[in-house]
């Protein structure tokens, strides 16, 4: 299985991209969460100039954040800096929209946005609509400005069959966050394949997770502080989602057990908000996908760590990764927060 990394945009991130390339990682991704992290397109432009081989991805953008012409201009500009190395991840904006206190977009809107980006980034013309006004638009000047000749890889973010079917119809790959269940991945691939015009067309599947390799010499506790710190950002992101009162979040929260629902309640209390407060997004999402505070370690339940992250000995993890590879996952992407260079090196060594 290939290896990659997902990080947040901040000054100096290009140095991390260089280290990832030197370690032999296949891809380097940045989140697109405008009111929480830095701008990923600016940061990825710096990464493009600092590297020569590694794939560079946005994981993921959304039609609820950017118009198709603006997003296409950004991706085609990156493609001019790093020809053939750009990956465009597209989703409904589940987190990026919730951090604004807004709802994600629909799968249908995401599909239309994906189609528009694919066409524009390939130099084709699309129908662009604003309200009742519809106009044909395309890049008016390419060449040195943007690159519409070298291919851009497209992937759709999916946790369920609707989004996976969009990937099938648009001929894209898949990316999913914290989905370590091989059966669930098989269902995504089935939904994608059944919707695809060409079920045998080559596409890649990416899994975003966190990684913590246990120190066997020290007989390290798999649920100790070090493991919680390394995986807690994923767990807290899930708890924040479950704290939302939107219909999809409520449906998700209802699937949690009593201990997990109690953790959601404690998170809301600790942040001084409620599931119905109109400003809850300003309390739940600061420090999103960053290192957790020590006082929040009790919220990082073993059950959620095991569901969302890879924690274990090297032999245990290699066995789990083999099972995931057999389920059709092509690349493992880790989101490191403790010591990214060290965690990237551990991932590279684990998968070689």
CSV table of C-alpha atoms in Angstrom, one decimal:
chain,number,residue,atom,x,y,z
A,1,UNK,CA,0.0,0.0,0.0
A,2,UNK,CA,1.2,3.5,-0.8
A,3,UNK,CA,1.6,6.2,1.9
A,4,UNK,CA,0.7,9.9,2.2
A,5,UNK,CA,0.1,12.6,4.7
A,6,UNK,CA,-2.6,15.2,5.3
A,7,UNK,CA,-1.8,18.4,7.3
A,8,UNK,CA,-3.3,21.8,7.9
A,9,UNK,CA,-2.0,24.9,6.0
A,10,UNK,CA,0.4,27.1,7.9
A,11,UNK,CA,3.6,29.0,7.1
A,12,UNK,CA,6.5,26.6,6.6
A,13,UNK,CA,4.3,23.7,5.5
A,14,UNK,CA,6.4,23.5,2.3
A,15,UNK,CA,9.3,22.2,4.4
A,16,UNK,CA,7.2,19.4,5.6
A,17,UNK,CA,6.3,18.6,2.0
A,18,UNK,CA,10.0,18.4,1.1
A,19,UNK,CA,10.5,15.9,4.0
A,20,UNK,CA,7.6,13.8,2.9
A,21,UNK,CA,9.0,13.6,-0.6
A,22,UNK,CA,12.5,12.7,0.7
A,23,UNK,CA,10.9,9.9,2.7
A,24,UNK,CA,9.3,8.5,-0.5
A,25,UNK,CA,5.7,9.3,0.4
A,26,UNK,CA,3.4,9.3,-2.6
A,27,UNK,CA,1.2,12.3,-1.7
A,28,UNK,CA,0.9,15.4,0.4
A,29,UNK,CA,-2.5,16.9,1.2
A,30,UNK,CA,-3.8,20.0,2.8
A,31,UNK,CA,-7.3,20.5,4.4
A,32,UNK,CA,-9.6,23.2,3.1
A,33,UNK,CA,-11.3,24.6,6.2
A,34,UNK,CA,-11.3,28.4,5.6
A,35,UNK,CA,-12.2,29.7,9.1
A,36,UNK,CA,-10.0,27.3,11.0
A,37,UNK,CA,-6.8,26.8,9.0
A,38,UNK,CA,-4.7,28.7,6.5
A,39,UNK,CA,-5.5,28.8,2.8
A,40,UNK,CA,-4.5,25.4,1.2
A,41,UNK,CA,-4.1,26.7,-2.3
A,42,UNK,CA,-1.5,29.3,-1.3
A,43,UNK,CA,0.3,26.8,0.9
A,44,UNK,CA,0.2,24.1,-1.8
A,45,UNK,CA,1.7,26.6,-4.3
A,46,UNK,CA,4.7,26.9,-2.1
A,47,UNK,CA,4.8,23.1,-1.8
A,48,UNK,CA,4.7,22.8,-5.6
A,49,UNK,CA,7.7,25.0,-6.0
A,50,UNK,CA,9.7,23.2,-3.3
A,51,UNK,CA,9.1,19.6,-4.5
A,52,UNK,CA,9.5,17.8,-7.8
A,53,UNK,CA,7.9,14.3,-7.5
A,54,UNK,CA,5.3,14.0,-4.7
A,55,UNK,CA,1.6,14.3,-5.6
A,56,UNK,CA,-0.1,17.4,-4.0
A,57,UNK,CA,-3.8,17.3,-3.0
A,58,UNK,CA,-6.6,19.4,-1.6
A,59,UNK,CA,-8.5,17.3,0.8
A,60,UNK,CA,-11.2,18.4,0.3
A,61,UNK,CA,-12.8,21.5,-1.2
A,62,UNK,CA,-16.6,22.0,-1.8
A,63,UNK,CA,-19.1,23.8,-3.9
A,64,UNK,CA,-20.4,25.4,-0.7
A,65,UNK,CA,-17.0,27.1,-0.3
A,66,UNK,CA,-15.9,28.1,-3.8
A,67,UNK,CA,-17.5,28.7,-7.2
A,68,UNK,CA,-16.5,26.3,-10.0
A,69,UNK,CA,-14.6,28.9,-12.0
A,70,UNK,CA,-12.6,30.1,-9.0
A,71,UNK,CA,-11.8,26.6,-7.9
A,72,UNK,CA,-10.9,25.5,-11.4
A,73,UNK,CA,-8.5,28.5,-11.7
A,74,UNK,CA,-6.9,27.5,-8.4
A,75,UNK,CA,-6.4,23.9,-9.5
A,76,UNK,CA,-5.2,24.7,-13.0
A,77,UNK,CA,-2.8,27.3,-11.6
A,78,UNK,CA,-1.4,24.6,-9.2
A,79,UNK,CA,-1.2,22.3,-12.2
A,80,UNK,CA,1.0,24.9,-14.0
A,81,UNK,CA,3.4,24.8,-11.0
A,82,UNK,CA,3.4,21.0,-10.6
A,83,UNK,CA,2.2,19.5,-13.9
A,84,UNK,CA,0.4,16.2,-13.5
A,85,UNK,CA,1.0,16.1,-9.7
A,86,UNK,CA,-2.3,17.7,-8.5
A,87,UNK,CA,-5.1,15.9,-6.8
A,88,UNK,CA,-8.5,17.6,-6.5
A,89,UNK,CA,-10.6,16.3,-3.6
A,90,UNK,CA,-14.2,17.3,-3.5
A,91,UNK,CA,-16.8,16.8,-0.8
A,92,UNK,CA,-20.1,18.3,0.5
A,93,UNK,CA,-18.2,20.5,2.9
A,94,UNK,CA,-19.3,18.5,6.0
A,95,UNK,CA,-16.7,20.0,8.4
A,96,UNK,CA,-15.8,23.2,6.5
A,97,UNK,CA,-19.5,24.3,6.4
A,98,UNK,CA,-20.2,23.3,10.0
A,99,UNK,CA,-17.3,25.4,11.2
A,100,UNK,CA,-19.3,28.3,9.7
A,101,UNK,CA,-22.5,27.3,11.5
A,102,UNK,CA,-23.9,26.2,8.1
A,103,UNK,CA,-25.1,23.0,6.6
A,104,UNK,CA,-23.1,20.9,4.0
A,105,UNK,CA,-24.3,20.9,0.4
A,106,UNK,CA,-26.1,18.0,-1.2
A,107,UNK,CA,-24.6,15.1,-3.1
A,108,UNK,CA,-26.3,16.4,-6.3
A,109,UNK,CA,-24.7,19.8,-6.0
A,110,UNK,CA,-21.3,18.2,-5.3
A,111,UNK,CA,-21.8,16.1,-8.5
A,112,UNK,CA,-22.5,19.1,-10.6
A,113,UNK,CA,-19.5,20.9,-9.1
A,114,UNK,CA,-17.2,17.9,-9.8
A,115,UNK,CA,-18.4,17.8,-13.4
A,116,UNK,CA,-17.8,21.5,-13.9
A,117,UNK,CA,-14.3,21.3,-12.4
A,118,UNK,CA,-13.4,18.3,-14.6
A,119,UNK,CA,-14.5,20.1,-17.7
A,120,UNK,CA,-12.9,23.4,-16.9
A,121,UNK,CA,-9.6,21.9,-15.8
A,122,UNK,CA,-9.4,20.0,-19.1
A,123,UNK,CA,-10.0,23.2,-21.1
A,124,UNK,CA,-13.6,22.6,-21.9
A,125,UNK,CA,-16.6,24.9,-21.8
A,126,UNK,CA,-19.3,24.6,-19.2
A,127,UNK,CA,-22.7,26.3,-18.5
A,128,UNK,CA,-22.2,28.5,-15.5
A,129,UNK,CA,-25.3,29.5,-13.6
A,130,UNK,CA,-26.0,32.3,-11.1
A,131,UNK,CA,-29.7,32.4,-10.3
A,132,UNK,CA,-31.6,32.7,-13.5
A,133,UNK,CA,-28.6,33.7,-15.6
A,134,UNK,CA,-26.7,31.1,-17.5
A,135,UNK,CA,-23.5,31.7,-19.5
A,136,UNK,CA,-21.0,29.5,-21.2
A,137,UNK,CA,-17.6,29.9,-19.6
A,138,UNK,CA,-14.1,28.5,-20.2
A,139,UNK,CA,-10.5,29.6,-19.6
A,140,UNK,CA,-9.8,32.5,-21.9
A,141,UNK,CA,-6.1,32.5,-21.6
A,142,UNK,CA,-4.1,29.3,-20.7
A,143,UNK,CA,-0.5,28.8,-21.7
A,144,UNK,CA,1.7,30.4,-19.0
A,145,UNK,CA,-1.2,31.1,-16.7
A,146,UNK,CA,-2.9,27.8,-16.1
A,147,UNK,CA,-2.3,24.2,-17.2
A,148,UNK,CA,-5.3,22.4,-18.8
A,149,UNK,CA,-3.1,19.9,-20.7
A,150,UNK,CA,-1.7,17.7,-17.9
A,151,UNK,CA,-4.3,15.6,-16.1
A,152,UNK,CA,-5.6,16.4,-12.6
A,153,UNK,CA,-6.6,13.5,-10.5
A,154,UNK,CA,-10.1,13.9,-9.0
A,155,UNK,CA,-11.4,12.1,-5.9
A,156,UNK,CA,-14.8,12.4,-4.1
A,157,UNK,CA,-15.1,12.2,-0.3
A,158,UNK,CA,-17.5,9.5,0.7
A,159,UNK,CA,-18.8,7.9,3.9
A,160,UNK,CA,-21.8,6.3,2.3
A,161,UNK,CA,-23.3,5.1,-1.0
A,162,UNK,CA,-24.7,8.4,-2.3
A,163,UNK,CA,-21.3,10.1,-2.5
A,164,UNK,CA,-19.6,6.8,-3.7
A,165,UNK,CA,-22.2,6.7,-6.6
A,166,UNK,CA,-21.1,10.3,-7.5
A,167,UNK,CA,-17.6,9.0,-7.8
A,168,UNK,CA,-18.8,6.2,-10.0
A,169,UNK,CA,-20.7,8.5,-12.4
A,170,UNK,CA,-17.9,11.0,-12.6
A,171,UNK,CA,-15.2,8.4,-13.0
A,172,UNK,CA,-13.3,9.6,-9.9
A,173,UNK,CA,-11.5,7.9,-7.0
A,174,UNK,CA,-12.6,7.9,-3.4
A,175,UNK,CA,-11.3,9.4,-0.2
A,176,UNK,CA,-12.7,8.7,3.2
A,177,UNK,CA,-12.0,10.0,6.7
A,178,UNK,CA,-11.5,7.5,9.6
A,179,UNK,CA,-13.2,4.6,7.8
A,180,UNK,CA,-11.3,1.6,9.0
A,181,UNK,CA,-14.0,-1.0,8.4
A,182,UNK,CA,-13.2,-3.2,5.4
A,183,UNK,CA,-16.8,-4.1,5.0
A,184,UNK,CA,-17.8,-0.4,4.7
A,185,UNK,CA,-15.1,0.1,2.1
A,186,UNK,CA,-16.4,-2.8,0.1
A,187,UNK,CA,-19.9,-1.2,0.2
A,188,UNK,CA,-18.4,2.1,-1.1
A,189,UNK,CA,-16.6,0.3,-3.9
A,190,UNK,CA,-19.8,-1.6,-4.8
A,191,UNK,CA,-21.8,1.6,-4.9
A,192,UNK,CA,-19.2,3.3,-7.0
A,193,UNK,CA,-18.9,0.4,-9.4
A,194,UNK,CA,-22.7,0.0,-9.9
A,195,UNK,CA,-23.0,3.7,-10.8
A,196,UNK,CA,-19.9,3.8,-13.1
A,197,UNK,CA,-20.1,4.1,-16.8
A,198,UNK,CA,-16.9,2.1,-17.0
A,199,UNK,CA,-16.7,0.0,-13.9
A,200,UNK,CA,-13.2,-1.2,-14.8
A,201,UNK,CA,-11.7,2.3,-15.2
A,202,UNK,CA,-8.6,2.7,-13.0
A,203,UNK,CA,-9.2,4.9,-9.9
A,204,UNK,CA,-7.6,5.2,-6.5
A,205,UNK,CA,-9.0,5.0,-3.0
A,206,UNK,CA,-7.5,7.0,-0.1
A,207,UNK,CA,-8.1,6.4,3.6
A,208,UNK,CA,-7.4,9.3,6.1
A,209,UNK,CA,-6.6,8.2,9.6
A,210,UNK,CA,-4.1,8.7,12.5
A,211,UNK,CA,-1.3,6.3,13.4
A,212,UNK,CA,0.4,5.4,16.6
A,213,UNK,CA,2.9,2.6,16.8
A,214,UNK,CA,3.2,1.1,20.3
A,215,UNK,CA,6.6,0.8,22.0
A,216,UNK,CA,6.8,-2.9,22.6
A,217,UNK,CA,10.0,-2.6,24.7
A,218,UNK,CA,8.1,-0.4,27.2
A,219,UNK,CA,4.9,-2.5,27.0
A,220,UNK,CA,3.0,0.7,26.1
A,221,UNK,CA,-0.7,1.0,26.9
A,222,UNK,CA,-2.6,1.1,23.6
A,223,UNK,CA,-5.0,3.6,25.3
A,224,UNK,CA,-2.5,5.6,27.3
A,225,UNK,CA,-1.8,9.3,27.1
A,226,UNK,CA,0.6,9.0,24.1
A,227,UNK,CA,-1.9,7.0,22.0
A,228,UNK,CA,-4.7,9.4,23.0
A,229,UNK,CA,-2.7,12.4,22.1
A,230,UNK,CA,-1.8,10.9,18.7
A,231,UNK,CA,-5.4,10.0,17.8
A,232,UNK,CA,-7.4,12.5,19.8
A,233,UNK,CA,-7.9,15.0,17.0
A,234,UNK,CA,-9.8,12.5,15.0
A,235,UNK,CA,-12.0,11.5,17.9
A,236,UNK,CA,-12.8,15.0,18.9
A,237,UNK,CA,-13.7,15.9,15.3
A,238,UNK,CA,-16.2,13.0,15.4
A,239,UNK,CA,-17.6,14.0,18.8
A,240,UNK,CA,-18.1,17.6,17.5
A,241,UNK,CA,-20.0,16.3,14.5
A,242,UNK,CA,-22.2,14.1,16.8
A,243,UNK,CA,-22.9,17.2,18.9
A,244,UNK,CA,-24.6,18.9,15.9
A,245,UNK,CA,-28.4,18.9,15.7
A,246,UNK,CA,-28.6,18.5,12.0
A,247,UNK,CA,-30.5,15.5,10.8
A,248,UNK,CA,-27.5,13.6,9.5
A,249,UNK,CA,-25.6,14.3,12.7
A,250,UNK,CA,-28.5,13.2,14.8
A,251,UNK,CA,-28.7,9.9,12.8
A,252,UNK,CA,-25.0,9.4,13.4
A,253,UNK,CA,-25.2,10.2,17.1
A,254,UNK,CA,-28.1,7.7,17.5
A,255,UNK,CA,-25.7,4.9,16.4
A,256,UNK,CA,-23.3,5.7,19.3
A,257,UNK,CA,-23.3,3.7,22.5
A,258,UNK,CA,-24.1,5.2,25.9
A,259,UNK,CA,-20.5,5.9,26.7
A,260,UNK,CA,-19.9,7.7,23.4
A,261,UNK,CA,-23.1,9.8,23.9
A,262,UNK,CA,-22.0,10.7,27.3
A,263,UNK,CA,-18.7,11.9,25.8
A,264,UNK,CA,-20.6,14.1,23.4
A,265,UNK,CA,-22.5,15.6,26.4
A,266,UNK,CA,-19.3,16.3,28.3
A,267,UNK,CA,-17.7,17.9,25.3
A,268,UNK,CA,-20.7,20.3,25.0
A,269,UNK,CA,-20.5,21.1,28.7
A,270,UNK,CA,-16.8,21.6,28.6
A,271,UNK,CA,-17.0,24.0,25.7
A,272,UNK,CA,-19.8,25.9,27.3
A,273,UNK,CA,-22.4,25.4,24.6
A,274,UNK,CA,-25.3,23.3,23.7
A,275,UNK,CA,-26.4,21.2,20.7
A,276,UNK,CA,-28.9,23.9,19.7
A,277,UNK,CA,-26.9,27.1,20.4
A,278,UNK,CA,-26.7,29.1,17.2
A,279,UNK,CA,-23.0,29.9,17.9
A,280,UNK,CA,-22.0,26.4,18.9
A,281,UNK,CA,-19.6,26.3,15.9
A,282,UNK,CA,-17.5,29.0,17.5
A,283,UNK,CA,-17.1,26.8,20.7
A,284,UNK,CA,-16.7,23.3,19.2
A,285,UNK,CA,-14.2,23.9,16.3
A,286,UNK,CA,-11.3,26.0,17.6
A,287,UNK,CA,-8.1,23.9,17.4
A,288,UNK,CA,-9.9,21.5,15.0
A,289,UNK,CA,-7.6,18.7,13.8
A,290,UNK,CA,-4.8,20.0,16.0
A,291,UNK,CA,-3.1,18.5,19.1
A,292,UNK,CA,-5.7,18.0,21.9
A,293,UNK,CA,-5.4,19.6,25.3
A,294,UNK,CA,-4.4,17.2,28.1
A,295,UNK,CA,-7.6,17.9,30.0
A,296,UNK,CA,-9.6,16.5,27.0
A,297,UNK,CA,-7.9,13.1,27.1
A,298,UNK,CA,-10.8,11.5,29.0
A,299,UNK,CA,-13.0,12.2,26.0
A,300,UNK,CA,-10.7,10.1,23.8
A,301,UNK,CA,-12.5,6.8,24.4
A,302,UNK,CA,-10.8,3.5,23.5
A,303,UNK,CA,-13.8,2.5,21.4
A,304,UNK,CA,-13.5,5.6,19.2
A,305,UNK,CA,-9.8,5.3,19.0
A,306,UNK,CA,-10.1,1.7,17.7
A,307,UNK,CA,-12.8,2.8,15.2
A,308,UNK,CA,-11.1,5.8,13.7
A,309,UNK,CA,-7.3,5.3,14.1
A,310,UNK,CA,-4.6,2.8,13.7
A,311,UNK,CA,-3.0,2.0,17.1
A,312,UNK,CA,-0.9,-1.1,17.7
A,313,UNK,CA,2.4,-2.9,17.4
A,314,UNK,CA,4.1,-3.0,14.0
A,315,UNK,CA,3.0,-6.5,13.4
A,316,UNK,CA,-0.6,-5.7,14.4
A,317,UNK,CA,-0.7,-2.6,12.2
A,318,UNK,CA,0.8,-4.4,9.2
A,319,UNK,CA,-1.9,-7.1,9.5
A,320,UNK,CA,-4.7,-4.5,9.7
A,321,UNK,CA,-3.2,-2.6,6.8
A,322,UNK,CA,-3.1,-5.8,4.7
A,323,UNK,CA,-6.8,-6.3,5.4
A,324,UNK,CA,-7.6,-2.7,4.3
A,325,UNK,CA,-5.5,-3.2,1.2
A,326,UNK,CA,-7.5,-6.3,0.4
A,327,UNK,CA,-10.7,-4.2,0.8
A,328,UNK,CA,-9.5,-2.0,-2.1
A,329,UNK,CA,-7.7,0.9,-0.4
A,330,UNK,CA,-4.7,2.0,-2.4
A,331,UNK,CA,-3.2,4.7,-0.1
A,332,UNK,CA,-3.0,5.3,3.6
A,333,UNK,CA,-3.0,9.0,4.5
A,334,UNK,CA,-2.1,9.9,8.1
A,335,UNK,CA,-3.0,13.2,9.8
A,336,UNK,CA,-0.1,13.7,12.2
A,337,UNK,CA,-0.2,16.3,15.0
A,338,UNK,CA,2.4,15.4,17.7
A,339,UNK,CA,5.6,15.3,15.6
A,340,UNK,CA,4.8,15.2,11.9
A,341,UNK,CA,8.3,14.5,10.6
A,342,UNK,CA,8.7,11.6,13.0
A,343,UNK,CA,5.2,10.3,12.3
A,344,UNK,CA,5.8,10.4,8.5
A,345,UNK,CA,9.0,8.5,8.9
A,346,UNK,CA,7.3,5.9,11.0
A,347,UNK,CA,4.6,5.5,8.3
A,348,UNK,CA,7.1,5.2,5.5
A,349,UNK,CA,9.0,2.5,7.5
A,350,UNK,CA,5.9,0.7,8.4
A,351,UNK,CA,4.8,0.3,4.7
A,352,UNK,CA,8.2,-0.7,3.3
